[in-house]
PDB file of C-alpha atoms in Angstrom:
ATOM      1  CA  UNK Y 218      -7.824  28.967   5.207  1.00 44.00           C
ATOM      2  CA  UNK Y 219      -4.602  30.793   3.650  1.00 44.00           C
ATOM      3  CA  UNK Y 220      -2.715  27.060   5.155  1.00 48.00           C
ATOM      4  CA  UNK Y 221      -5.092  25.266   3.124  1.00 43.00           C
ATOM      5  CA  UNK Y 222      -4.817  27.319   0.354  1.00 39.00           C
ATOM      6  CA  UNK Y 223      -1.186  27.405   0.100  1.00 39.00           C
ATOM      7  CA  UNK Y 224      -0.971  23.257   0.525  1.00 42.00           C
ATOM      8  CA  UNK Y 225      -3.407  23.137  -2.279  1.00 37.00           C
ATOM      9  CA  UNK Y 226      -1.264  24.994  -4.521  1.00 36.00           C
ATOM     10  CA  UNK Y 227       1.864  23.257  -3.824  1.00 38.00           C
ATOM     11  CA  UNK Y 228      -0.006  20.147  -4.244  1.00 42.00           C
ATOM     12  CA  UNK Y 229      -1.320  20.985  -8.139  1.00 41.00           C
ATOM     13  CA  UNK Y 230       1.245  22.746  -9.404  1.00 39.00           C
ATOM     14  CA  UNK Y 231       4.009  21.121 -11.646  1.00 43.00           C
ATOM     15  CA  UNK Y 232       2.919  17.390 -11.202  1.00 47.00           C
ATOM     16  CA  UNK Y 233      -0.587  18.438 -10.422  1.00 46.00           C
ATOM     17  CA  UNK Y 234      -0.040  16.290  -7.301  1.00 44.00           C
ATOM     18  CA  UNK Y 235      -3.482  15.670  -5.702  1.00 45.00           C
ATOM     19  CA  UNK Y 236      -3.549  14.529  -2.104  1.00 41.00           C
ATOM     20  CA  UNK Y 237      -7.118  13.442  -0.971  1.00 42.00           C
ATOM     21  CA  UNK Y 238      -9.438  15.575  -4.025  1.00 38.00           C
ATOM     22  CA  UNK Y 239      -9.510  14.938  -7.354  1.00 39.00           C
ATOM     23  CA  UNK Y 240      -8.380  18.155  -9.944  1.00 37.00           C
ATOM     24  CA  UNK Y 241      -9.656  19.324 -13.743  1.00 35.00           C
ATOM     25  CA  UNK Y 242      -8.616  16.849 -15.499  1.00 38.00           C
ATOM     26  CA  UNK Y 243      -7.017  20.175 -17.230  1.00 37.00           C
ATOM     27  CA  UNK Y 244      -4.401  19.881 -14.800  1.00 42.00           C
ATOM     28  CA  UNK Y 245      -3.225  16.173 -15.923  1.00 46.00           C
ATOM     29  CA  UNK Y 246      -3.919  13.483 -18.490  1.00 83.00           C
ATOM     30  CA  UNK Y 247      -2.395  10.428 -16.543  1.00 94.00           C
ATOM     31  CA  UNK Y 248      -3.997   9.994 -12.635  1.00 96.00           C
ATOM     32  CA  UNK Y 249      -2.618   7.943 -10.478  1.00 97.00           C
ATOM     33  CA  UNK Y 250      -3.878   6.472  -7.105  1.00 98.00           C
ATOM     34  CA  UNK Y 251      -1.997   5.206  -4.245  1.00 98.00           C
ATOM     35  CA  UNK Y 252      -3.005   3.499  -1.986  1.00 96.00           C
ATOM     36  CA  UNK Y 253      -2.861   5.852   1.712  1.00 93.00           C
ATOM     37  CA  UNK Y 254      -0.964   2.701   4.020  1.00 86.00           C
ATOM     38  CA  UNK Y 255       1.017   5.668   4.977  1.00 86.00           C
ATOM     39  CA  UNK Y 256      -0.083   9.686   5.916  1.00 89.00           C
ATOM     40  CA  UNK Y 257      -0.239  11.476   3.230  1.00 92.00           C
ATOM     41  CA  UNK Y 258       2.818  13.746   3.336  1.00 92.00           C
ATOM     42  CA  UNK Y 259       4.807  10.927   3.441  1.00 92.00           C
ATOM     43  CA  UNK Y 260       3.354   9.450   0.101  1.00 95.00           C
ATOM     44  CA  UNK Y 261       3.465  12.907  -1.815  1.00 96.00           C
ATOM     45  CA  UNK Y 262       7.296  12.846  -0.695  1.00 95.00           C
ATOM     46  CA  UNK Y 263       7.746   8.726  -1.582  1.00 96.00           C
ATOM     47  CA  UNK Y 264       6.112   9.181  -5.284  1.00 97.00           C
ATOM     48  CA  UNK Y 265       6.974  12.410  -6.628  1.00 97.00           C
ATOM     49  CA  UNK Y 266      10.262  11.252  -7.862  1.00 98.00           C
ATOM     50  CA  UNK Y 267       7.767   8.743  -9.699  1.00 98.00           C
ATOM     51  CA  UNK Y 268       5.367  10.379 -10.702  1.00 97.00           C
ATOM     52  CA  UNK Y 269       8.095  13.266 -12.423  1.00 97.00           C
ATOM     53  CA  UNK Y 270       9.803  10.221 -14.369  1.00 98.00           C
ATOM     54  CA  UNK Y 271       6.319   9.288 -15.497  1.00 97.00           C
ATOM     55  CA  UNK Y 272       5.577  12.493 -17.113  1.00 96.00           C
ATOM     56  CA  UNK Y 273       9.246  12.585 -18.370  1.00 96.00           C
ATOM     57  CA  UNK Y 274       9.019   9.745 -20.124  1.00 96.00           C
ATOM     58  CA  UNK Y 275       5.289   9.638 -21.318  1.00 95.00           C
ATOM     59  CA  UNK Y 276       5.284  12.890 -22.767  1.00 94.00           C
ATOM     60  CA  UNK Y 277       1.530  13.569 -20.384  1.00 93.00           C
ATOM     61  CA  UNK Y 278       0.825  15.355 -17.207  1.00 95.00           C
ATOM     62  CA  UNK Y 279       0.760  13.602 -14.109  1.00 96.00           C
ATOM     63  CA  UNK Y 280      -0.930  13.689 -10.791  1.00 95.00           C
ATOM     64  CA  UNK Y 281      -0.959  11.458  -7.728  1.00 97.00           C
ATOM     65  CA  UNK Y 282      -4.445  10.858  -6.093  1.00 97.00           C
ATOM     66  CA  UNK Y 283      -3.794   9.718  -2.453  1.00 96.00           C
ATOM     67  CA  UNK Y 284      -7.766   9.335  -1.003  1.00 96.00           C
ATOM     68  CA  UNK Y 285      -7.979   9.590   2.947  1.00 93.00           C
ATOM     69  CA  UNK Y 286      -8.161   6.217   3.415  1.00 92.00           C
ATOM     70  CA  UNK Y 287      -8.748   2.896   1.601  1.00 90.00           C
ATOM     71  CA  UNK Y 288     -12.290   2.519   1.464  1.00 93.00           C
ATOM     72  CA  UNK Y 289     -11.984   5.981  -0.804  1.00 95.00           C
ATOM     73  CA  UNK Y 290      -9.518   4.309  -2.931  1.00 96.00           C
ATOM     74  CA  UNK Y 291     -11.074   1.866  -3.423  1.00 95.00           C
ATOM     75  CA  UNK Y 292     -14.290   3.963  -4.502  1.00 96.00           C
ATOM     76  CA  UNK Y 293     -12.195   6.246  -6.662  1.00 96.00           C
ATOM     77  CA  UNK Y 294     -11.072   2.916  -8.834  1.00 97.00           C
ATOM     78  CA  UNK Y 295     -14.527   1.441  -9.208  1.00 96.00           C
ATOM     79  CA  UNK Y 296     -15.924   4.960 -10.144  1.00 95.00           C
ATOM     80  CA  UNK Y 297     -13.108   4.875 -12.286  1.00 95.00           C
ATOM     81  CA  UNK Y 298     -11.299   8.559 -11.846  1.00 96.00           C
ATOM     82  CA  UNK Y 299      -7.863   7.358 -12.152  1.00 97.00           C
ATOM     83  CA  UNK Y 300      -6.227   5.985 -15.374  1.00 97.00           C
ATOM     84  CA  UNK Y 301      -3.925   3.926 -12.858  1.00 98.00           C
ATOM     85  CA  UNK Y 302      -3.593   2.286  -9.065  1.00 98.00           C
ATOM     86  CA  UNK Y 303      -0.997   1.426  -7.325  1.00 98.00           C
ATOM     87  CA  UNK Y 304      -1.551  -1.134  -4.406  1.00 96.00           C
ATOM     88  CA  UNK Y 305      -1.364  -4.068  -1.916  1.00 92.00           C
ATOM     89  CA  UNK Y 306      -2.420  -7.085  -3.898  1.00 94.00           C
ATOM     90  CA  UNK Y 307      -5.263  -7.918  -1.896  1.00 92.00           C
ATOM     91  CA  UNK Y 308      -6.816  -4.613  -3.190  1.00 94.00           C
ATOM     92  CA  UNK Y 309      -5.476  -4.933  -6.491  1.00 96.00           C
ATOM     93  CA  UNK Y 310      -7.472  -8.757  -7.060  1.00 95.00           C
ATOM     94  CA  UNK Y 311     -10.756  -7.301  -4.863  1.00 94.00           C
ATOM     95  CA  UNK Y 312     -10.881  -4.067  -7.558  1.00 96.00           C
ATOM     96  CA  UNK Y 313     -10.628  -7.140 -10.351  1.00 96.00           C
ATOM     97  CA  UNK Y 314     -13.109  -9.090  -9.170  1.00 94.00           C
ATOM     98  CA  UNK Y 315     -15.596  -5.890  -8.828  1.00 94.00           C
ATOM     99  CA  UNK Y 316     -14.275  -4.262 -12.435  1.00 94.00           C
ATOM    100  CA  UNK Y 317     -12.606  -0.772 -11.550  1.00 95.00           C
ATOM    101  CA  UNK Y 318      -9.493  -2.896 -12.261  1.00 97.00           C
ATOM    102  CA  UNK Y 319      -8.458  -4.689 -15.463  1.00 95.00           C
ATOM    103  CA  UNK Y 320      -5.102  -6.036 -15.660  1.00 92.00           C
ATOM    104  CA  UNK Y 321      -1.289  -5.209 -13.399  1.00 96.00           C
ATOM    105  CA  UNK Y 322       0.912  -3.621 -15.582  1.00 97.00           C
ATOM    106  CA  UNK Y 323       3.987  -4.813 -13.393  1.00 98.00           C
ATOM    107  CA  UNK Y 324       4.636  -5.707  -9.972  1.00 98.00           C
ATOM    108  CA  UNK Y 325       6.967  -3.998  -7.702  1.00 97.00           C
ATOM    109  CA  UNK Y 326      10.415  -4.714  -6.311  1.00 96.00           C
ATOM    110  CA  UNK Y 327      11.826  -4.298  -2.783  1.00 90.00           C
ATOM    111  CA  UNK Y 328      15.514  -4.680  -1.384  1.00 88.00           C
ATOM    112  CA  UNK Y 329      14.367  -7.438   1.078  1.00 79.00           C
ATOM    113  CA  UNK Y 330      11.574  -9.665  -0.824  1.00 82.00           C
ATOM    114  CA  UNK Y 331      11.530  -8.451  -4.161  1.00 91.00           C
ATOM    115  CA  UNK Y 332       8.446  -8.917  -6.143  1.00 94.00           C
ATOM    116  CA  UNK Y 333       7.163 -10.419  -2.931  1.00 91.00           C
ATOM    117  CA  UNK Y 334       6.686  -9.033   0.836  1.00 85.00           C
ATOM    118  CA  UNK Y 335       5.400 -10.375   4.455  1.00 89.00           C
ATOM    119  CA  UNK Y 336       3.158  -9.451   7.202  1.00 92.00           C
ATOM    120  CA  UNK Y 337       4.708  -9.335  10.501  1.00 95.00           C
ATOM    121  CA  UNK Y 338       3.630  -9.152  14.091  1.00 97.00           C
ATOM    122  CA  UNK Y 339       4.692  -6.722  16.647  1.00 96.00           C
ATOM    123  CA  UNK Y 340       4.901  -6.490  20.449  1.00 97.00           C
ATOM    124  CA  UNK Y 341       6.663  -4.280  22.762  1.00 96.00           C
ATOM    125  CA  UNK Y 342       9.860  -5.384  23.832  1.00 94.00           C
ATOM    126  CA  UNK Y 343       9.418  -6.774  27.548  1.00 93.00           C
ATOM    127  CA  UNK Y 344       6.342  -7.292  27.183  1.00 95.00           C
ATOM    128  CA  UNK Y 345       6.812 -11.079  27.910  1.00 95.00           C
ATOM    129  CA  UNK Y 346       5.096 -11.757  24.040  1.00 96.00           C
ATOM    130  CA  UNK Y 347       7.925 -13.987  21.787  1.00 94.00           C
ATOM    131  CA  UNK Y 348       6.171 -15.652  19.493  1.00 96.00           C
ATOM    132  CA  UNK Y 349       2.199 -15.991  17.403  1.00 97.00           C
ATOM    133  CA  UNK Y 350       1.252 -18.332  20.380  1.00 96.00           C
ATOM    134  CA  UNK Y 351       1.786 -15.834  23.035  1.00 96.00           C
ATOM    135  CA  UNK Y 352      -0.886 -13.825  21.919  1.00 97.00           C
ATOM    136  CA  UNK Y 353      -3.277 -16.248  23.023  1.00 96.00           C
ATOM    137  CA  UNK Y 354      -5.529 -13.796  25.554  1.00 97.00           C
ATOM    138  CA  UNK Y 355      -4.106 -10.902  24.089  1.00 97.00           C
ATOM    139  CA  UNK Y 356      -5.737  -7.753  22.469  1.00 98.00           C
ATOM    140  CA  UNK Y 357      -4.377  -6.821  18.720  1.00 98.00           C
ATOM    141  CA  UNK Y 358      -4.407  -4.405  16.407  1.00 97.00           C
ATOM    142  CA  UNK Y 359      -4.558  -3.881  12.513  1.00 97.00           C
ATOM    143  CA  UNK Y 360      -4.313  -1.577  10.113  1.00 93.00           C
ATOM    144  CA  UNK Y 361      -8.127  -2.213   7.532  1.00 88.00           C
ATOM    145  CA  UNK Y 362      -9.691  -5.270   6.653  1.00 88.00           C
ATOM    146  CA  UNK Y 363      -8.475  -4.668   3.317  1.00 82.00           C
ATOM    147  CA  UNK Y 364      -4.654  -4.599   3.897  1.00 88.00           C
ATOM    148  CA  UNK Y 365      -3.088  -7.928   2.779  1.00 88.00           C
ATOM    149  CA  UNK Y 366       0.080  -6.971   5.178  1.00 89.00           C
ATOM    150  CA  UNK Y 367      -1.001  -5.506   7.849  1.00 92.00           C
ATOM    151  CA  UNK Y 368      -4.301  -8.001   8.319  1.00 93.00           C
ATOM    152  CA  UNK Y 369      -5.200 -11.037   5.976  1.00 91.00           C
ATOM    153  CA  UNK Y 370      -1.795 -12.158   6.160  1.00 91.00           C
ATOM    154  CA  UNK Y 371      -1.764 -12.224   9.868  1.00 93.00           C
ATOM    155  CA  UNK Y 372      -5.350 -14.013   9.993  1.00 90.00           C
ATOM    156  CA  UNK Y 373      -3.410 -17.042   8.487  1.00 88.00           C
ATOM    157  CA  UNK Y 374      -0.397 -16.596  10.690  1.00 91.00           C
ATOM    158  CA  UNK Y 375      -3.137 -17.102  13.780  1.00 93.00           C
ATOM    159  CA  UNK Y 376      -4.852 -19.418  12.150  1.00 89.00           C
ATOM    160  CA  UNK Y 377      -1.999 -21.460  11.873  1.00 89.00           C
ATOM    161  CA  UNK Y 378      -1.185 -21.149  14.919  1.00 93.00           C
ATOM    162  CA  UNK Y 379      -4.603 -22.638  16.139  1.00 94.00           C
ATOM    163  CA  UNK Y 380      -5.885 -19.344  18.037  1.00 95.00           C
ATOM    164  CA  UNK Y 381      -9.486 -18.501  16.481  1.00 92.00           C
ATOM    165  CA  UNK Y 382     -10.582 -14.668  16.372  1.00 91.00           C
ATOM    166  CA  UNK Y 383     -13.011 -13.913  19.466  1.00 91.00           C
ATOM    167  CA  UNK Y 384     -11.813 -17.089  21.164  1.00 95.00           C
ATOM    168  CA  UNK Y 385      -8.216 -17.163  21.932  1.00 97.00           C
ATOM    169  CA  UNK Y 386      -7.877 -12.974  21.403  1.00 97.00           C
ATOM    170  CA  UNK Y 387      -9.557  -9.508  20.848  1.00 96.00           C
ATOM    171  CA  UNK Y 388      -9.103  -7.867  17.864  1.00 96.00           C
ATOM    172  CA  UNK Y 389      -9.322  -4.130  18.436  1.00 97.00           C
ATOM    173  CA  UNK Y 390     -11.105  -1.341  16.188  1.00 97.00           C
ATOM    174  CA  UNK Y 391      -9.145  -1.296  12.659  1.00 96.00           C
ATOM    175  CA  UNK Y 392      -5.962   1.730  13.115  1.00 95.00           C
ATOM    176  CA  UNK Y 393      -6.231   3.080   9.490  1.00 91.00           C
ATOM    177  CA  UNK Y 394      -2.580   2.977   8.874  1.00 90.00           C
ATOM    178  CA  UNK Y 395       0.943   1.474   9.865  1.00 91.00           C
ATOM    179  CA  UNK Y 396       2.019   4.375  11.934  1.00 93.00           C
ATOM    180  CA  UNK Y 397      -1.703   4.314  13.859  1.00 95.00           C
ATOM    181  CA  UNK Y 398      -0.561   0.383  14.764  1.00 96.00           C
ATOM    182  CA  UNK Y 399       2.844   1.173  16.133  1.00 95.00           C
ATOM    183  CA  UNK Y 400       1.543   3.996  18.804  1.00 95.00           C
ATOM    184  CA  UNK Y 401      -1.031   1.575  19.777  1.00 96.00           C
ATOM    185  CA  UNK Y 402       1.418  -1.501  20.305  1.00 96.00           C
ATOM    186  CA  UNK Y 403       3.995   1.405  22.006  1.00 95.00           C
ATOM    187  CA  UNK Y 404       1.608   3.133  24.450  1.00 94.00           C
ATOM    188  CA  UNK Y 405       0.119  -0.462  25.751  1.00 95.00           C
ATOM    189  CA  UNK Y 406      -3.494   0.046  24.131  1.00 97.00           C
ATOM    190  CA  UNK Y 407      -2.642  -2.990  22.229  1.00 97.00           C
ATOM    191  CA  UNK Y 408      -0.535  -6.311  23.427  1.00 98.00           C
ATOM    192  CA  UNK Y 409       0.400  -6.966  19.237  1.00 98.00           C
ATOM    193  CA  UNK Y 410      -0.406  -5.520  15.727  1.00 97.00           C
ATOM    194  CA  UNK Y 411      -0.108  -6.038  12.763  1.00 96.00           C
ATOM    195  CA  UNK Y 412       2.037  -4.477   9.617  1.00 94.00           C
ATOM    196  CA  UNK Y 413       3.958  -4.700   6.495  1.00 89.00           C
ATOM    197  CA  UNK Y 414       7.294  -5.880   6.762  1.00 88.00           C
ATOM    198  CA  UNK Y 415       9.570  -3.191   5.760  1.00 81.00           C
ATOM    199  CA  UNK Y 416       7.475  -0.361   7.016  1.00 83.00           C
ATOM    200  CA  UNK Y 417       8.460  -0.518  10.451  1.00 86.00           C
ATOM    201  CA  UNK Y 418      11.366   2.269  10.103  1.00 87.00           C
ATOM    202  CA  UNK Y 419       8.981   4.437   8.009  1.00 85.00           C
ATOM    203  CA  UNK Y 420       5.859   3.740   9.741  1.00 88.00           C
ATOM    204  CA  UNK Y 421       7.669   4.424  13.408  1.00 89.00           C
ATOM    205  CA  UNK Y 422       8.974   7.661  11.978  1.00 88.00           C
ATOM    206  CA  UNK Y 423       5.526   9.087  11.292  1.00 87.00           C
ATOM    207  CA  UNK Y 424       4.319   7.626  14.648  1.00 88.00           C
ATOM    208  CA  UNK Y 425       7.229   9.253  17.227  1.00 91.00           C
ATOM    209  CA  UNK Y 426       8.016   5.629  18.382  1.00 91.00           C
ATOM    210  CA  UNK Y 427      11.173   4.351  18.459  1.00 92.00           C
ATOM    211  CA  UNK Y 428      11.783   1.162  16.331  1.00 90.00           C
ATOM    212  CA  UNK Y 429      14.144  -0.409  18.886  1.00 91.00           C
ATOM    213  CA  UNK Y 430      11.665  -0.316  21.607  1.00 93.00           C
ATOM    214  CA  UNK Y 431       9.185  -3.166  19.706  1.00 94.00           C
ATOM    215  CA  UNK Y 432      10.151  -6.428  18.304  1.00 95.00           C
ATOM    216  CA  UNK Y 433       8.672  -8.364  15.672  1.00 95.00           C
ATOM    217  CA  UNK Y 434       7.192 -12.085  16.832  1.00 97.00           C
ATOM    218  CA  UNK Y 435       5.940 -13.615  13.407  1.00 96.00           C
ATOM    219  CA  UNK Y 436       6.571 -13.174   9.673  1.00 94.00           C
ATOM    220  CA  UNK Y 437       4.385 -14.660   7.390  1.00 91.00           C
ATOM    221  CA  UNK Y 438       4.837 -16.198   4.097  1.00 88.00           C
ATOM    222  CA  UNK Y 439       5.906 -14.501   0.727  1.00 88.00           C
ATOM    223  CA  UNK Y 440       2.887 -12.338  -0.601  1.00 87.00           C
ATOM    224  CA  UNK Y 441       2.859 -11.025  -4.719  1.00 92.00           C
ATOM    225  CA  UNK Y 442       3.737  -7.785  -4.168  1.00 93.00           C
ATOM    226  CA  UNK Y 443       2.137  -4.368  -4.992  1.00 95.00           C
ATOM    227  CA  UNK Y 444       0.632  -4.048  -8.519  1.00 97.00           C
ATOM    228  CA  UNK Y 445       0.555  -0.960 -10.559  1.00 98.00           C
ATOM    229  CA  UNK Y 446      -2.762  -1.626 -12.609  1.00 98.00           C
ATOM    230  CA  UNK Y 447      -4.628  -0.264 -14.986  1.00 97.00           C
ATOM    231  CA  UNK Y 448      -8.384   1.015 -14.054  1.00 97.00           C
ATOM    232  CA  UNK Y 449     -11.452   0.831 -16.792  1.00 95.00           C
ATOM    233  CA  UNK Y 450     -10.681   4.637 -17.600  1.00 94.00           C
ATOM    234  CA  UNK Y 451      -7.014   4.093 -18.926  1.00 95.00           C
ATOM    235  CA  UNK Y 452      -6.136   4.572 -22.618  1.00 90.00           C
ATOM    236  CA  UNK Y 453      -4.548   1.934 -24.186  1.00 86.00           C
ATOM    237  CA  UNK Y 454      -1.654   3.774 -25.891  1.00 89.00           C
ATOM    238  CA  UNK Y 455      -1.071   5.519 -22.910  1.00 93.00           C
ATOM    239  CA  UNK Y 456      -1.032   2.438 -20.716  1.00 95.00           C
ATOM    240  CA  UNK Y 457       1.861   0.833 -23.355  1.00 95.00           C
ATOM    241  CA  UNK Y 458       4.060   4.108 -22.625  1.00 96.00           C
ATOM    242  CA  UNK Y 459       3.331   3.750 -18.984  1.00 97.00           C
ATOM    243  CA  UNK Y 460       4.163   0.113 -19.019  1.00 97.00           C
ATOM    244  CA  UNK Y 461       7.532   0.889 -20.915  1.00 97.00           C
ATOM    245  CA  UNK Y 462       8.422   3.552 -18.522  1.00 98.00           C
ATOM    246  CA  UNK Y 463       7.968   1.322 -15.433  1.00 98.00           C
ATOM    247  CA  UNK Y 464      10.090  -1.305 -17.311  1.00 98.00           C
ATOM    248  CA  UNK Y 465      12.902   0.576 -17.752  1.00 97.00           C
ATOM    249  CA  UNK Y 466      13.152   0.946 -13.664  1.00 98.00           C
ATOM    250  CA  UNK Y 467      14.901  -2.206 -13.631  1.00 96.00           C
ATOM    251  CA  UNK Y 468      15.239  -3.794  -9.461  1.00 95.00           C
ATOM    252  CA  UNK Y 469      19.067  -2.625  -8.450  1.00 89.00           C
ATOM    253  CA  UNK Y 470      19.661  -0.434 -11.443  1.00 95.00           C
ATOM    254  CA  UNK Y 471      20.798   3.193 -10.629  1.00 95.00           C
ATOM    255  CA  UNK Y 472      18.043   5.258 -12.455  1.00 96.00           C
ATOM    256  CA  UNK Y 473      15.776   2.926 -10.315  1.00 97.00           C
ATOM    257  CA  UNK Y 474      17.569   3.665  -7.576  1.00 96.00           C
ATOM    258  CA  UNK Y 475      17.324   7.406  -7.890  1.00 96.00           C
ATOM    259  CA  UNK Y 476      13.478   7.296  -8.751  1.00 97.00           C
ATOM    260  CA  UNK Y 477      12.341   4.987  -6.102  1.00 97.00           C
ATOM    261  CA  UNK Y 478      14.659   5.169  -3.444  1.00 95.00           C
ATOM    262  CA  UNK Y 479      12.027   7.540  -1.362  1.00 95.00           C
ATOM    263  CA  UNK Y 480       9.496   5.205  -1.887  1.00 95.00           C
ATOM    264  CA  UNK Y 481      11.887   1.897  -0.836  1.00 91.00           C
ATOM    265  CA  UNK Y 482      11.570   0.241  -4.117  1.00 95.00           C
ATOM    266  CA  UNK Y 483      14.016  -1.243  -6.026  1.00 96.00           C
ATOM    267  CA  UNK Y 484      12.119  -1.402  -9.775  1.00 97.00           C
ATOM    268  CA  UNK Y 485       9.492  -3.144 -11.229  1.00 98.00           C
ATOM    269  CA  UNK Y 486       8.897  -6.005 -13.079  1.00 97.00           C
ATOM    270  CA  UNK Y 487       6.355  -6.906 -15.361  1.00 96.00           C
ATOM    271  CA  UNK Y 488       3.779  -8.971 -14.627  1.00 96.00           C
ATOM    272  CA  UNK Y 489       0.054 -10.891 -14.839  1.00 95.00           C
ATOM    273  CA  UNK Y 490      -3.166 -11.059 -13.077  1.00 95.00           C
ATOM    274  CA  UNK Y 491      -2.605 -14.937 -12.912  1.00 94.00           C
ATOM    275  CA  UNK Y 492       0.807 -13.753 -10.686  1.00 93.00           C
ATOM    276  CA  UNK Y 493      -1.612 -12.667  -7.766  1.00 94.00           C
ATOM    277  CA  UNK Y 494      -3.364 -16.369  -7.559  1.00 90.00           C
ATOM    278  CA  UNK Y 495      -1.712 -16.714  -3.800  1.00 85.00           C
ATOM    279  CA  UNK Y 496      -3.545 -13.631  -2.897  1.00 88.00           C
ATOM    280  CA  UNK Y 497      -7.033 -14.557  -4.055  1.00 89.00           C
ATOM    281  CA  UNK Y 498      -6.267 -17.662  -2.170  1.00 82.00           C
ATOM    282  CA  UNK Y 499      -5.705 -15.985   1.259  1.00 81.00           C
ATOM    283  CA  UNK Y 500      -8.142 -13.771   0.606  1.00 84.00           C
ATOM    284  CA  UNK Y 501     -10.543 -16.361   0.738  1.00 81.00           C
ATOM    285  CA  UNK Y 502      -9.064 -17.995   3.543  1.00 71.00           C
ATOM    286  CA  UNK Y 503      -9.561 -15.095   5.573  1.00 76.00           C
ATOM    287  CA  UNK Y 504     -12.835 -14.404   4.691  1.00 80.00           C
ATOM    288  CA  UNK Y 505     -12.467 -10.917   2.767  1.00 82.00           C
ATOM    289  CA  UNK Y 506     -12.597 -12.269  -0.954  1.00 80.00           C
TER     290      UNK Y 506
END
């Protein structure tokens, strides 16, 4: 109880930082959801930096809302108690087509892709899997239906491939995050699985696995990347500082740098709701739009 209390407190206070609950709105007038592809502590410690710049440069409180899992951010959108999202495209277009969503204010920026990232399969190293064909037979693991990294792009890289779900391989109960995948593919309950691209390190770190022990057998192609969007309940005045502030976190500057770093970003860039076409597009292919 006195745990619980104490992590609640350190939680609210300063940012109002909100990690699976929702405060008073007393404690913040901006809220802002993140998608949970990672455990929770290490998404409090990836967006603070973030989320302090926000309130810097807006002038308003700030929280982070980081719901269990992505079925309950998704609900916290369409009930619409954030002002703002931030996540995977494919959730971004699926919260647009159902209305908790109305427009990206800009799309972020990674070292590697920039405003656009890959899935990628894994295997264990020696386990005699090279390649998206080998898994023909095999048993694989995601991370949720709704992650366009760690799922929908990895339908198409199958797909392409010619192996049909049920047919050629097994697709094991859904893992809930990145880190869940890895200690699957490590321990041998899984032959494969299925992540972001760039959250290997990260995601291995919150597992215990060592990265060098697993290999990656497929990449798929380029993906829009996240979107920080604006929900139904955001202001519009509030939504132009916002927009500004994100702006001025241009990819490879050094303010960027020092904001994002923790959360492996390199700025953002504004964008469009036509931008994330390509996703609606797979998302259709793969049956979950």
């Amino acid at each position: 109880m006195i745990q619980s209390l104490k992590k609640f407190l350190v939680c609210s206070l300063g940012l109002g930082i909100a990690a699976g609950v929702l405060v008073s709105p007393a404690f913040a007038e901006i809220s802002v959801g993140l998608l949970p592809r990672l455990p929770e502590e290490q998404m409090i410690k990836m967006f603070t930096p973030l989320a302090a710049y926000l309130e810097k440069e807006t002038g308003e409180k700030v929280k982070l809302v980081i719901p269990k899992d992505f079925q309950s951010f998704k609900g916290v959108v369409a009930r619409g108690e954030v002002d703002y999202g931030f996540a995977n495209p494919l959730i971004y277009v699926q919260a647009k087509k159902e209305g908790g969503a109305t427009a990206p204010l800009a799309i972020a920026a990674e070292p590697a892709g920039g405003t656009a990232f890959r899935g990628i399969l894994i295997s264990r190293k020696g386990s005699g899997i090279q390649n998206v064909s080998g898994l023909k037979g095999k048993k694989i693991i995601f991370v949720e239906p709704d992650s366009a990294a760690g799922y929908v792009a990895q339908m198409l890289m199958l797909k392409n491939a010619g192996l049909e779900k049920g047919r050629d391989y097994t697709v094991l109960p859904f893992a809930g995050k990145h880190s869940e995948v890895l200690k699957a593919v490590a321990d041998g309950r899984a032959d494969a699985g299925g992540i972001r691209d760039g959250d290997l390190e990260i995601a291995a770190e919150a597992a215990g696995v060592a990265p060098a022990a697993l290999q990656t057998i497929g990449t798929s192609d380029p993906i829009p990347n996240w979107a920080f969007f604006a929900t139904r309940r955001a202001k519009g005045d509030k939504s132009d500082k916002v927009l500004q502030a994100l702006l001025r976190l241009k990819p490879g500057s050094q303010e960027a740098s020092a904001i994002l770093g923790s959360a492996r970003l390199t700025g953002f860039v504004k964008t469009d709701d036509q931008a994330y076409e390509p996703m609606r597009q797979a998302g259709k292919a793969a049956g979950v739009l």
